[in-house]
mmCIF file of C-alpha atoms in Angstrom:
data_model
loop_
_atom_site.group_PDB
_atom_site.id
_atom_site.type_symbol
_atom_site.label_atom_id
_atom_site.label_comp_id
_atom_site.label_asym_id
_atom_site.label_seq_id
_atom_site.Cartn_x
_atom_site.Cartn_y
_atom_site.Cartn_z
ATOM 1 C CA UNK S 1 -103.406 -82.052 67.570
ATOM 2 C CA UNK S 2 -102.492 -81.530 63.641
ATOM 3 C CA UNK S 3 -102.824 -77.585 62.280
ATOM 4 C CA UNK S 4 -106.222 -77.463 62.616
ATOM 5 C CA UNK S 5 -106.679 -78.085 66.353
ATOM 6 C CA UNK S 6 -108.179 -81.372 65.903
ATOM 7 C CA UNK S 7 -107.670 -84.554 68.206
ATOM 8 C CA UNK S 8 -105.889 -87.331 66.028
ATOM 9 C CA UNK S 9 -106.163 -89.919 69.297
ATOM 10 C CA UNK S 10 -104.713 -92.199 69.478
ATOM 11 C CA UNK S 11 -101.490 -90.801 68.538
ATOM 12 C CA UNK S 12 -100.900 -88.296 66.376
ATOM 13 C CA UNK S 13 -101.305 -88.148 62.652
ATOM 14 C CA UNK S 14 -98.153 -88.489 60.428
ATOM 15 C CA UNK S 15 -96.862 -84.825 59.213
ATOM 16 C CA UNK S 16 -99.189 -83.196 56.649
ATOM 17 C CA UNK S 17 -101.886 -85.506 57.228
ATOM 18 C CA UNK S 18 -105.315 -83.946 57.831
ATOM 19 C CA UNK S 19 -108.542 -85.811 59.248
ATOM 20 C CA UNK S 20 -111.630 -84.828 56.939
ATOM 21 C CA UNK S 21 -114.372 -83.166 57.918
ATOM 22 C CA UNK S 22 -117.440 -84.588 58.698
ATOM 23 C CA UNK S 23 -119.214 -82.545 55.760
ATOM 24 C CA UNK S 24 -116.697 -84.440 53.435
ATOM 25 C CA UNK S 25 -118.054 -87.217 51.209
ATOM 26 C CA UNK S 26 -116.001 -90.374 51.070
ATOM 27 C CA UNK S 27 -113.929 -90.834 48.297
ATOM 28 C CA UNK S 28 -115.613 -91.588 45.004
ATOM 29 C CA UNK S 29 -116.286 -95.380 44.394
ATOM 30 C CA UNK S 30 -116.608 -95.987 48.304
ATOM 31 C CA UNK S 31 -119.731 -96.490 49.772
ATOM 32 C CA UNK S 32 -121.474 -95.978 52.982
ATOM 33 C CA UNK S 33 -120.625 -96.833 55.963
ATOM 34 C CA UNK S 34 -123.893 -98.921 56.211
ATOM 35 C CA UNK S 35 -123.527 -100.513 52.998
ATOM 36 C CA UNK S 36 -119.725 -101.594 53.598
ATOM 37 C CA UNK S 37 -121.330 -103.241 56.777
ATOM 38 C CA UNK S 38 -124.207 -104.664 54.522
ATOM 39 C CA UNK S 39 -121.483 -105.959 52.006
ATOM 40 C CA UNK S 40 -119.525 -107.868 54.672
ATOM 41 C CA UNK S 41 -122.543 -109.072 56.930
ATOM 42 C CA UNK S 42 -121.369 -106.979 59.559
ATOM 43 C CA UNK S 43 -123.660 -105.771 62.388
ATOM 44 C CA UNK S 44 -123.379 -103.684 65.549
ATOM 45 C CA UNK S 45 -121.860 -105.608 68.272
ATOM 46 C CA UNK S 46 -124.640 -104.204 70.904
ATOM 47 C CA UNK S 47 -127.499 -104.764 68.785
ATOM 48 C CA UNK S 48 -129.812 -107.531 70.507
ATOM 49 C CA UNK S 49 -130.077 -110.668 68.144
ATOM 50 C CA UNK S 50 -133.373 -112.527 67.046
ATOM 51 C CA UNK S 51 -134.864 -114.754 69.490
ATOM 52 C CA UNK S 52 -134.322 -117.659 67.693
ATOM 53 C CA UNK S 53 -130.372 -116.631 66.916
ATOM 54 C CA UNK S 54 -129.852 -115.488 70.493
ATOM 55 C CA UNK S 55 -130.767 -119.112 71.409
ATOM 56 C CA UNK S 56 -128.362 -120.542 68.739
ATOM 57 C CA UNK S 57 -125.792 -118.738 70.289
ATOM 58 C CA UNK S 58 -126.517 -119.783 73.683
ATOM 59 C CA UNK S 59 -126.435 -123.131 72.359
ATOM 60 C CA UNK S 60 -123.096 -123.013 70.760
ATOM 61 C CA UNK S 61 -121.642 -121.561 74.147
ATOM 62 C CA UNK S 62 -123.183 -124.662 76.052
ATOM 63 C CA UNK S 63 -119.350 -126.383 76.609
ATOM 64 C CA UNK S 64 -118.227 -122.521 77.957
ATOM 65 C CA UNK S 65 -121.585 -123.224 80.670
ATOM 66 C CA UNK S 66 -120.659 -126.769 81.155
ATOM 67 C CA UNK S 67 -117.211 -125.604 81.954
ATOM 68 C CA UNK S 68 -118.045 -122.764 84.196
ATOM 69 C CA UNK S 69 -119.977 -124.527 86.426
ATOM 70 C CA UNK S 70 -117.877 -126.980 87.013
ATOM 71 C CA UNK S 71 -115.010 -124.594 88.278
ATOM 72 C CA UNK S 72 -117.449 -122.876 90.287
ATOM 73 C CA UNK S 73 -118.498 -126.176 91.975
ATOM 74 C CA UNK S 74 -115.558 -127.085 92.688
ATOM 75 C CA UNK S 75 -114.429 -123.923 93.931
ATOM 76 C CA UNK S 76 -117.356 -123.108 96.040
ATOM 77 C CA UNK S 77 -116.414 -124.666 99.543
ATOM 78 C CA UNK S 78 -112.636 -124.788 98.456
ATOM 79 C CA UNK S 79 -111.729 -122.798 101.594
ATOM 80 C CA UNK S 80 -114.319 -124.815 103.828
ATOM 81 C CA UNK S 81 -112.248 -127.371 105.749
ATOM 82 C CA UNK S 82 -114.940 -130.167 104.925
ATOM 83 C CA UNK S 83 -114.827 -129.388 101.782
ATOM 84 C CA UNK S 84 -117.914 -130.841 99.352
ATOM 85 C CA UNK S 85 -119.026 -132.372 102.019
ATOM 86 C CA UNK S 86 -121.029 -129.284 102.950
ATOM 87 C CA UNK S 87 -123.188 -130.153 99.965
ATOM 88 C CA UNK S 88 -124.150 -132.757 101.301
ATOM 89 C CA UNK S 89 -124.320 -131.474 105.739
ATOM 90 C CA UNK S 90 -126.112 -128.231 104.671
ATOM 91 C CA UNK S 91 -129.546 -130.554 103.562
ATOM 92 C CA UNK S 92 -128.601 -133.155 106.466
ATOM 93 C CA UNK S 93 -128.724 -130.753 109.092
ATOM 94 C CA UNK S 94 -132.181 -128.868 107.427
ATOM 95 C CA UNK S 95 -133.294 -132.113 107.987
ATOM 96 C CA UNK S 96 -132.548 -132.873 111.784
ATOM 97 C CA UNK S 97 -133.788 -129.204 112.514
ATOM 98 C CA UNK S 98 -137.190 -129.732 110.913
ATOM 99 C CA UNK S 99 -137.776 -133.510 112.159
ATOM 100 C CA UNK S 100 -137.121 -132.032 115.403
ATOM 101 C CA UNK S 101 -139.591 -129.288 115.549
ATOM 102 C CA UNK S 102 -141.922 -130.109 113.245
ATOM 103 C CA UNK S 103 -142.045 -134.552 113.501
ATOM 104 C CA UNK S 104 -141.424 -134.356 117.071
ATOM 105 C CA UNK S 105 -142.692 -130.561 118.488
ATOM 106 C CA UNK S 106 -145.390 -130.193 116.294
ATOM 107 C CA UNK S 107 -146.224 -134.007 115.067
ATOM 108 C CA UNK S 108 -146.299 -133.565 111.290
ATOM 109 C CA UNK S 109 -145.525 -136.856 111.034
ATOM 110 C CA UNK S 110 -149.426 -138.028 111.893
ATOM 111 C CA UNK S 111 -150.494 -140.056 108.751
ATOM 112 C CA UNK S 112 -147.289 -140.533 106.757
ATOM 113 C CA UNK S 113 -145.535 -144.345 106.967
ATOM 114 C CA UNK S 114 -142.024 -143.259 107.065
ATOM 115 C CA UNK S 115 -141.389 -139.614 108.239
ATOM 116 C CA UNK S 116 -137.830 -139.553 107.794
ATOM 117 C CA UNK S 117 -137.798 -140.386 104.156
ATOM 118 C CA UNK S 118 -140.566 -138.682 103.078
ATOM 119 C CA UNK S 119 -138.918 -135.371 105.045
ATOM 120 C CA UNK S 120 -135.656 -135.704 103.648
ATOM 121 C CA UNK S 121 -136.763 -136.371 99.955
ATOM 122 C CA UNK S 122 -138.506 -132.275 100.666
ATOM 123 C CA UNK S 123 -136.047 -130.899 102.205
ATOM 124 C CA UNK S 124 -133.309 -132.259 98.858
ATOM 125 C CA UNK S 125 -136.076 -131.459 96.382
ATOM 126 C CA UNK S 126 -137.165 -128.378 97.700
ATOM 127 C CA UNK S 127 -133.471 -126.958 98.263
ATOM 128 C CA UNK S 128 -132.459 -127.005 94.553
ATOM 129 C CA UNK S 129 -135.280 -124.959 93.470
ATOM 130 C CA UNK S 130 -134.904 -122.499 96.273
ATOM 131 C CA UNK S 131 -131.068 -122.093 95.670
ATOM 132 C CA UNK S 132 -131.497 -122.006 91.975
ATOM 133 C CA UNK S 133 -133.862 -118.999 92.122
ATOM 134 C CA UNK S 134 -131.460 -117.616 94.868
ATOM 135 C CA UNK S 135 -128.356 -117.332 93.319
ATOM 136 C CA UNK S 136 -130.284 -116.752 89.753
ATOM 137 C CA UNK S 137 -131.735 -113.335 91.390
ATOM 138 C CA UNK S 138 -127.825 -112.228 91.934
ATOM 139 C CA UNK S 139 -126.169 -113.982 89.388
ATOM 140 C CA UNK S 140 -125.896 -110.195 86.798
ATOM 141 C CA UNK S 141 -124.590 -108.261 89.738
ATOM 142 C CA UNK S 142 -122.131 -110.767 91.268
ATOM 143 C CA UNK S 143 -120.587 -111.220 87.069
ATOM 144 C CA UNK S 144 -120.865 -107.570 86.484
ATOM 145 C CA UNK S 145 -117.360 -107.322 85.563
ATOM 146 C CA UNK S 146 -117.182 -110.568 83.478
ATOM 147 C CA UNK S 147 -120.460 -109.137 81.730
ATOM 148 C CA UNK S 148 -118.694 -105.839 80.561
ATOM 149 C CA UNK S 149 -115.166 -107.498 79.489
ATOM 150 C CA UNK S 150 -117.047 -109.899 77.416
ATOM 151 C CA UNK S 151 -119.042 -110.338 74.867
ATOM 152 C CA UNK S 152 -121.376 -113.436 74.858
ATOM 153 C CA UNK S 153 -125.034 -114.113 75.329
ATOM 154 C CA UNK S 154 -125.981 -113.142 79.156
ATOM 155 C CA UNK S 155 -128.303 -115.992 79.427
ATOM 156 C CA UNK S 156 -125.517 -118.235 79.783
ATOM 157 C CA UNK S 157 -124.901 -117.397 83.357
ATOM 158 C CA UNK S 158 -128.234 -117.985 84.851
ATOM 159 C CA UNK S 159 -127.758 -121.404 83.362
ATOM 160 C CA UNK S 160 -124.661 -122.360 84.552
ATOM 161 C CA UNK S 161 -125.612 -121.361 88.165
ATOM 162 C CA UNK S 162 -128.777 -123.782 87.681
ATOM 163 C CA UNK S 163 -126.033 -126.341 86.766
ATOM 164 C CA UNK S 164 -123.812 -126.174 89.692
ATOM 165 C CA UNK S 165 -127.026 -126.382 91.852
ATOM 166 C CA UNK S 166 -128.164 -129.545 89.360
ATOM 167 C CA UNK S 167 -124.532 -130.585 90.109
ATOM 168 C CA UNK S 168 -124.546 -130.230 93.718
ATOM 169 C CA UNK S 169 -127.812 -132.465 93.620
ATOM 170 C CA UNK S 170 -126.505 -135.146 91.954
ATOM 171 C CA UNK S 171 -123.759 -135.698 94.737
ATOM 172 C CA UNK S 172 -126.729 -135.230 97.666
ATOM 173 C CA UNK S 173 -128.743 -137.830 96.030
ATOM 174 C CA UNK S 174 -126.293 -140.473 96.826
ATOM 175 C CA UNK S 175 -126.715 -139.527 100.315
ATOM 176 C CA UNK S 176 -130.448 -139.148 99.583
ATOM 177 C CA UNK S 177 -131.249 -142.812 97.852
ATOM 178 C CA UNK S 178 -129.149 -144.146 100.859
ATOM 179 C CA UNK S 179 -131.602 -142.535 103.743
ATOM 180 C CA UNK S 180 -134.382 -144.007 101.930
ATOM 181 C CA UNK S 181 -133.052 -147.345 101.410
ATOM 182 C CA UNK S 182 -132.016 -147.527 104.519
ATOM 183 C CA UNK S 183 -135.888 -146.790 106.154
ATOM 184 C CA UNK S 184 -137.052 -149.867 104.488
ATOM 185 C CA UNK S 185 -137.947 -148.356 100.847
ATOM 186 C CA UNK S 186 -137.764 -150.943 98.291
ATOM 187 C CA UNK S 187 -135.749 -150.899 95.075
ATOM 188 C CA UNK S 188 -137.992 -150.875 92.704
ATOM 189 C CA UNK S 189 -138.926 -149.984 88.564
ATOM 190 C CA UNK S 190 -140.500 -146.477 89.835
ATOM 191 C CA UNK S 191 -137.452 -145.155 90.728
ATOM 192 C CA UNK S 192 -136.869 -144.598 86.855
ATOM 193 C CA UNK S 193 -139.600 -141.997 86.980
ATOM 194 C CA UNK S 194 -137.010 -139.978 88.807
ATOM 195 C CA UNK S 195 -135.096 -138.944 85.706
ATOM 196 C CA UNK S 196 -138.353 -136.956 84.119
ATOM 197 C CA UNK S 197 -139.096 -135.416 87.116
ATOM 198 C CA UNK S 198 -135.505 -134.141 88.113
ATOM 199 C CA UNK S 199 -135.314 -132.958 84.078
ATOM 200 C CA UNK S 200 -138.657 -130.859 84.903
ATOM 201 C CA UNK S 201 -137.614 -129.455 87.671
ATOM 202 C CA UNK S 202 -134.064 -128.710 86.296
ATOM 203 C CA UNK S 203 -135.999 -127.109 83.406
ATOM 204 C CA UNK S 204 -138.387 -124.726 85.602
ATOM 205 C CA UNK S 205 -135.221 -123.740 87.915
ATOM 206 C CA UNK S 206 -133.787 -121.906 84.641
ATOM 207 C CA UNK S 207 -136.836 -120.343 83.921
ATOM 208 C CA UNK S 208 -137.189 -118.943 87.118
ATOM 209 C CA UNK S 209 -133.499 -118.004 87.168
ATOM 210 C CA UNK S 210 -133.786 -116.400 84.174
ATOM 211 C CA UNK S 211 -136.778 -114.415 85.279
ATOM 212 C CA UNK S 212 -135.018 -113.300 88.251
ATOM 213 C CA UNK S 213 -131.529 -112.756 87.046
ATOM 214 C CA UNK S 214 -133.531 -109.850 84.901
ATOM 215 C CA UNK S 215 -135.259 -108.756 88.056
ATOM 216 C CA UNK S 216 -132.148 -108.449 90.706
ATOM 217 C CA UNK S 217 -130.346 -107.097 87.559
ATOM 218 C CA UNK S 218 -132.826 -104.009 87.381
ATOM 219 C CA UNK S 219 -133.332 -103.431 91.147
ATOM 220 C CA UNK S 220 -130.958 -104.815 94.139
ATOM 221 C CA UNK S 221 -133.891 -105.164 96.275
ATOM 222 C CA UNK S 222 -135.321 -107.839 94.779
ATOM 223 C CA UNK S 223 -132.245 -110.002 95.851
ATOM 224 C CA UNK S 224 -132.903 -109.120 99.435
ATOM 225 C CA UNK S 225 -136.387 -110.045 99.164
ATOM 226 C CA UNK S 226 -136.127 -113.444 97.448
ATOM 227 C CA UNK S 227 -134.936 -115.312 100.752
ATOM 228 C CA UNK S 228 -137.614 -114.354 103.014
ATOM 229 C CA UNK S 229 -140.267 -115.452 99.334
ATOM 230 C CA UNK S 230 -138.519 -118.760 98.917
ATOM 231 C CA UNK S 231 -138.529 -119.323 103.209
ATOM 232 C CA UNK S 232 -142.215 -118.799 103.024
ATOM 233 C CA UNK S 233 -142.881 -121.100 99.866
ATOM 234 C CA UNK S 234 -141.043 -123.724 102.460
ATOM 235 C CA UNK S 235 -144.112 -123.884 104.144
ATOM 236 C CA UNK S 236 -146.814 -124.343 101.456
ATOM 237 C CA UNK S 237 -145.506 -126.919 99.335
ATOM 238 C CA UNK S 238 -145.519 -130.120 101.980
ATOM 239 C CA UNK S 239 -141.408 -129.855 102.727
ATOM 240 C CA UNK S 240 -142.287 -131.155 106.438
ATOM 241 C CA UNK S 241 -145.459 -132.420 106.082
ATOM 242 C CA UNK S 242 -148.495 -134.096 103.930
ATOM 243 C CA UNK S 243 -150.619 -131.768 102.017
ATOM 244 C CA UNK S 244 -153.715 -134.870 101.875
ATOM 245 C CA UNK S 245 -153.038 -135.004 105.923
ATOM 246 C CA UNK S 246 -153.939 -131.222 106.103
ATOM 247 C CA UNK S 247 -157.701 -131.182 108.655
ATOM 248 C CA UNK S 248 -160.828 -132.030 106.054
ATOM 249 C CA UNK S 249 -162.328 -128.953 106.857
ATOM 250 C CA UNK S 250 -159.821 -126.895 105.154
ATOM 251 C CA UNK S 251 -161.157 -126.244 101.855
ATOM 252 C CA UNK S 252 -160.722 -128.011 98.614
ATOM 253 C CA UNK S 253 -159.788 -125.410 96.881
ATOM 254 C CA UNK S 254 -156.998 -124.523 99.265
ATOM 255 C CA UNK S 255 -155.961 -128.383 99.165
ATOM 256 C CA UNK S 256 -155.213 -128.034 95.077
ATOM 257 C CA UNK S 257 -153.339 -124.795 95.318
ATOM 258 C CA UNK S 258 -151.020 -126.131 97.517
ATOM 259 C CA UNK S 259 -150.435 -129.445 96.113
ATOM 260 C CA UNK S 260 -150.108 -127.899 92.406
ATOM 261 C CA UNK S 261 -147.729 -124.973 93.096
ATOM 262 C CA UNK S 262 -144.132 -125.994 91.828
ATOM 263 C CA UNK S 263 -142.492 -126.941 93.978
ATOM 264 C CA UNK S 264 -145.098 -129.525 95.324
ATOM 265 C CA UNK S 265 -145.565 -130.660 92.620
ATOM 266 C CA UNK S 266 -141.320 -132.258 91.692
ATOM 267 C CA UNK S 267 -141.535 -132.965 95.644
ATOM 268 C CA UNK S 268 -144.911 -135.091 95.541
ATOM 269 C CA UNK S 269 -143.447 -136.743 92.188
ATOM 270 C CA UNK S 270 -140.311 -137.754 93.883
ATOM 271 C CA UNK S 271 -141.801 -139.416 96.779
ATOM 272 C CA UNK S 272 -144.163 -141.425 94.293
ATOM 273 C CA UNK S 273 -140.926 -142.444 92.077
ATOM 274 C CA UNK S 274 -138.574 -143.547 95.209
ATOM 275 C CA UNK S 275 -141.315 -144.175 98.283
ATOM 276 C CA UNK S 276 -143.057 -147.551 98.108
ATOM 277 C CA UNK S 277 -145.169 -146.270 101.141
ATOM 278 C CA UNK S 278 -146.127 -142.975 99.337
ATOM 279 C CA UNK S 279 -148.067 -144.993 96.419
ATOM 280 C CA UNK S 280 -149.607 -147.744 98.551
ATOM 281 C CA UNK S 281 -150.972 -144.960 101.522
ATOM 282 C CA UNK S 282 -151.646 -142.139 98.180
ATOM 283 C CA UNK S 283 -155.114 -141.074 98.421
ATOM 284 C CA UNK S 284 -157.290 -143.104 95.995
ATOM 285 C CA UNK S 285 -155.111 -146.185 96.389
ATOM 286 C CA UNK S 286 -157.774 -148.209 97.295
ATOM 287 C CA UNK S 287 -161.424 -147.839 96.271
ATOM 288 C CA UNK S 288 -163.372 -144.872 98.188
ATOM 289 C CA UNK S 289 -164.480 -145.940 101.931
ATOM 290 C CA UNK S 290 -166.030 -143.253 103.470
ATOM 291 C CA UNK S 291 -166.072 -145.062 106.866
ATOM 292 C CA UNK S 292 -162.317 -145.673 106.748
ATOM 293 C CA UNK S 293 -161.548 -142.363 105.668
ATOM 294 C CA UNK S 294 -163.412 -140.503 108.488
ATOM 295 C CA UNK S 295 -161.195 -142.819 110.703
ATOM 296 C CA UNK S 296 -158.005 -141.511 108.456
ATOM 297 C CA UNK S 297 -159.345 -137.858 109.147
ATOM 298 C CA UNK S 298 -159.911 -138.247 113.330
ATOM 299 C CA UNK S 299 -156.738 -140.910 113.900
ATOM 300 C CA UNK S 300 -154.335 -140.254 110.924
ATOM 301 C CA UNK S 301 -153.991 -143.395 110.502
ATOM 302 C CA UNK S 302 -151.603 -143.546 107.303
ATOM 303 C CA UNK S 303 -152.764 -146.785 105.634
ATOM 304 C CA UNK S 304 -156.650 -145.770 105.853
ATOM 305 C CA UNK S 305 -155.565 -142.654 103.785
ATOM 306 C CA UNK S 306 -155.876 -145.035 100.897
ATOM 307 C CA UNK S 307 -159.231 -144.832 101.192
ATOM 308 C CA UNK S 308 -160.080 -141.381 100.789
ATOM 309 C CA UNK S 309 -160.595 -139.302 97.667
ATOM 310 C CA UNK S 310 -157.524 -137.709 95.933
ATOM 311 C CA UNK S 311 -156.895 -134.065 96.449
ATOM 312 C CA UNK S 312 -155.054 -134.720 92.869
ATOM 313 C CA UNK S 313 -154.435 -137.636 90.841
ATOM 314 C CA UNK S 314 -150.455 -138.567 89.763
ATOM 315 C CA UNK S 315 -151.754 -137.709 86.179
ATOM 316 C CA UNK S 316 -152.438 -134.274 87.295
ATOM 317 C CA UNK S 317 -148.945 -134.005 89.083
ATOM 318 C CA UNK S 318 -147.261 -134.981 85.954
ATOM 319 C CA UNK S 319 -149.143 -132.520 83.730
ATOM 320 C CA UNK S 320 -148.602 -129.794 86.376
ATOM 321 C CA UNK S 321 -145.142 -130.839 86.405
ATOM 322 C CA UNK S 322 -144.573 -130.317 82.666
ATOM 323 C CA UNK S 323 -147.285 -127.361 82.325
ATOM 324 C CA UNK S 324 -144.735 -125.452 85.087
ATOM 325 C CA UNK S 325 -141.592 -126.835 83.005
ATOM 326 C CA UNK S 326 -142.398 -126.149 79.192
ATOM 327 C CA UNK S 327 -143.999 -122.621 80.369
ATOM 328 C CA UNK S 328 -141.537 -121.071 83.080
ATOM 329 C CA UNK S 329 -139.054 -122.034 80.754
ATOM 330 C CA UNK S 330 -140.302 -119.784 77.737
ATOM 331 C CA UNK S 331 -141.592 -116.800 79.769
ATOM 332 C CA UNK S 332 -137.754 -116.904 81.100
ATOM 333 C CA UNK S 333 -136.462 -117.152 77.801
ATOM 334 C CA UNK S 334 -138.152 -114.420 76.199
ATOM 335 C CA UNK S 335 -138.313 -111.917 79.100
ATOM 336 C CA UNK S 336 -134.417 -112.272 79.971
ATOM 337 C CA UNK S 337 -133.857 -111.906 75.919
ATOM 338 C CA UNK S 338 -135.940 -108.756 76.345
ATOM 339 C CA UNK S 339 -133.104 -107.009 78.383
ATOM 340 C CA UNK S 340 -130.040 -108.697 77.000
ATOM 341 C CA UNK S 341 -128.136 -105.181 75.213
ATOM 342 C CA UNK S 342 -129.013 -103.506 79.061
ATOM 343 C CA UNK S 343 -126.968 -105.810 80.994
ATOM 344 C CA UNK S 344 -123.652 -104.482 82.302
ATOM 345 C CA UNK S 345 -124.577 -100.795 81.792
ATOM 346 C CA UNK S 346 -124.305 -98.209 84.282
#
């Protein structure tokens, strides 16, 4: 403390020095405090940017995301004596669980051509949106300590957890293209459709992560309750089984929720692009037969499907698919953006 009994931390003020009071005007010629920050473009640090210049700055830190999750994918089953194989077994053995008790217990298989493809291309599909919005709910409190040592914007971590999942894809789609190939799928020009529809998807995964990295950042609870939410979405988006094979006396309006949620909607998209036997057995394939379709709707017979009326046409998938894309996206943007100076406190 000097002679006056005021704190000079840190340190202590050289001999005869004295710290001004507060009532003291600055020195004649300087100006305020707010005008010297004016003069030199300066701003506080924990003020929250525009939209449009947070996003500038999340774009200029795009090679820190790119780089993040890449160490984090590599790191994640590190200890794991498989290794990254476990991307790949984790799916695989989804897959043998759900054939098994819902193909074989429960025979969800009735009026789809090839079970095992069209099962595995849902239970791939399906798995990196329900991981993405996993990890996204979590993703604040698991970095809390990166958050407060740095500054940079916060949106940048939902995004590069929706890139290791996007990354972790990429390697079980090699395993996936070889299942299907190998169940008699043909080759063919649709598979290009593939790269829209995983873009789509890849877009409405950080949407949704950035929706709920805000959530589980505000309230823990929500990152309890996301995996029984995402565990019951399983089961209403035709993962293990066809939403057109569903009984005709379930309602229509029922039929078009469930095939236009989401999730359905990249998983329906995906069959189309890589499953020969998903277009040629599609409802509205062939022209409307009423006689063959009541024979569809007692037998399940999976070429007479054809022949019924669509619950909803491709076009309708693909605008769903970009609708859910383009606008999960934004709300994300601008409701994580919202709450940007809050992360990290307390």
């Amino acid at each position: 403390m000097d002679d006056r009994g005021r704190l000079t931390a840190p340190g202590s003020l050289l001999d005869g020095t004295v710290l001004a009071s507060e009532d003291e005007a600055p020195p004649e010629g300087d100006g305020s405090l707010a005008a010297l920050a004016a003069e030199y473009g300066l701003r506080p640090s924990s003020a929250r940017p525009r939209l449009i210049a947070y996003l500038r700055l999340v774009w200029q830190r795009r090679h820190f995301i790119v780089a993040y999750a890449t160490a984090r994918s590599v790191s994640m089953y590190t200890e794991a004596r498989l290794g990254q194989l476990w991307q790949v077994l984790t799916p695989l053995l989804n897959s043998a669980v759900y054939y098994l008790v819902f193909g074989i217990l429960f025979q969800a298989n009735r009026g789809i051509s090839n079970y095992t493809a069209f099962l595995v291309t849902g239970v791939f599909i399906f798995g990196f949106t329900e991981r993405s919005i996993v990890v996204g709910s979590t993703v604040m409190r698991a970095n809390i300590a990166l958050i407060r040592a740095l500054h940079f914007p916060r949106a940048c971590l939902p995004l590069a957890y929706v890139l290791v999942e996007f990354q972790q894809l990429m390697v079980s789609m090699l395993v996936l293209f070889t299942i299907v190939l190998s169940t008699g799928e043909p080759l063919t020009w649709y598979w290009l459709f593939l790269v829209p529809v995983l873009v789509m998807q890849a877009t409405f995964n950080m949407g949704a992560a950035l929706i709920l990295a805000r959530l589980g950042a505000g309230a823990q609870d929500v990152t309890q309750l996301i995996p029984f939410l995402t565990r019951i979405w399983r089961y209403f988006c035709g993962v293990m089984y066809s939403i057109a094979s569903l009984p005709a006396t379930l309602p229509e309006w029922a039929k078009n929720v469930l095939s236009l949620n989401p999730a359905a909607v990249y998983i329906s998209l995906t069959r189309y692009a890589i499953m020969s036997t998903q277009r040629t057995d599609a409802p509205g394939a062939q022209p409307f037969n009423a006689a063959k379709c009541a024979i569809f709707n007692a037998k399940k017979i999976p070429a007479l499907q054809a022949y019924c009326h669509p619950t909803t046409t491709i076009n309708e998938l693909w605008l769903a698919g970009v609708g859910w894309a383009v606008l999960t996206l934004a709300v994300g943007v601008v409701y994580f953006w919202q709450a940007e100076t809050r992360y990290g406190r307390g």
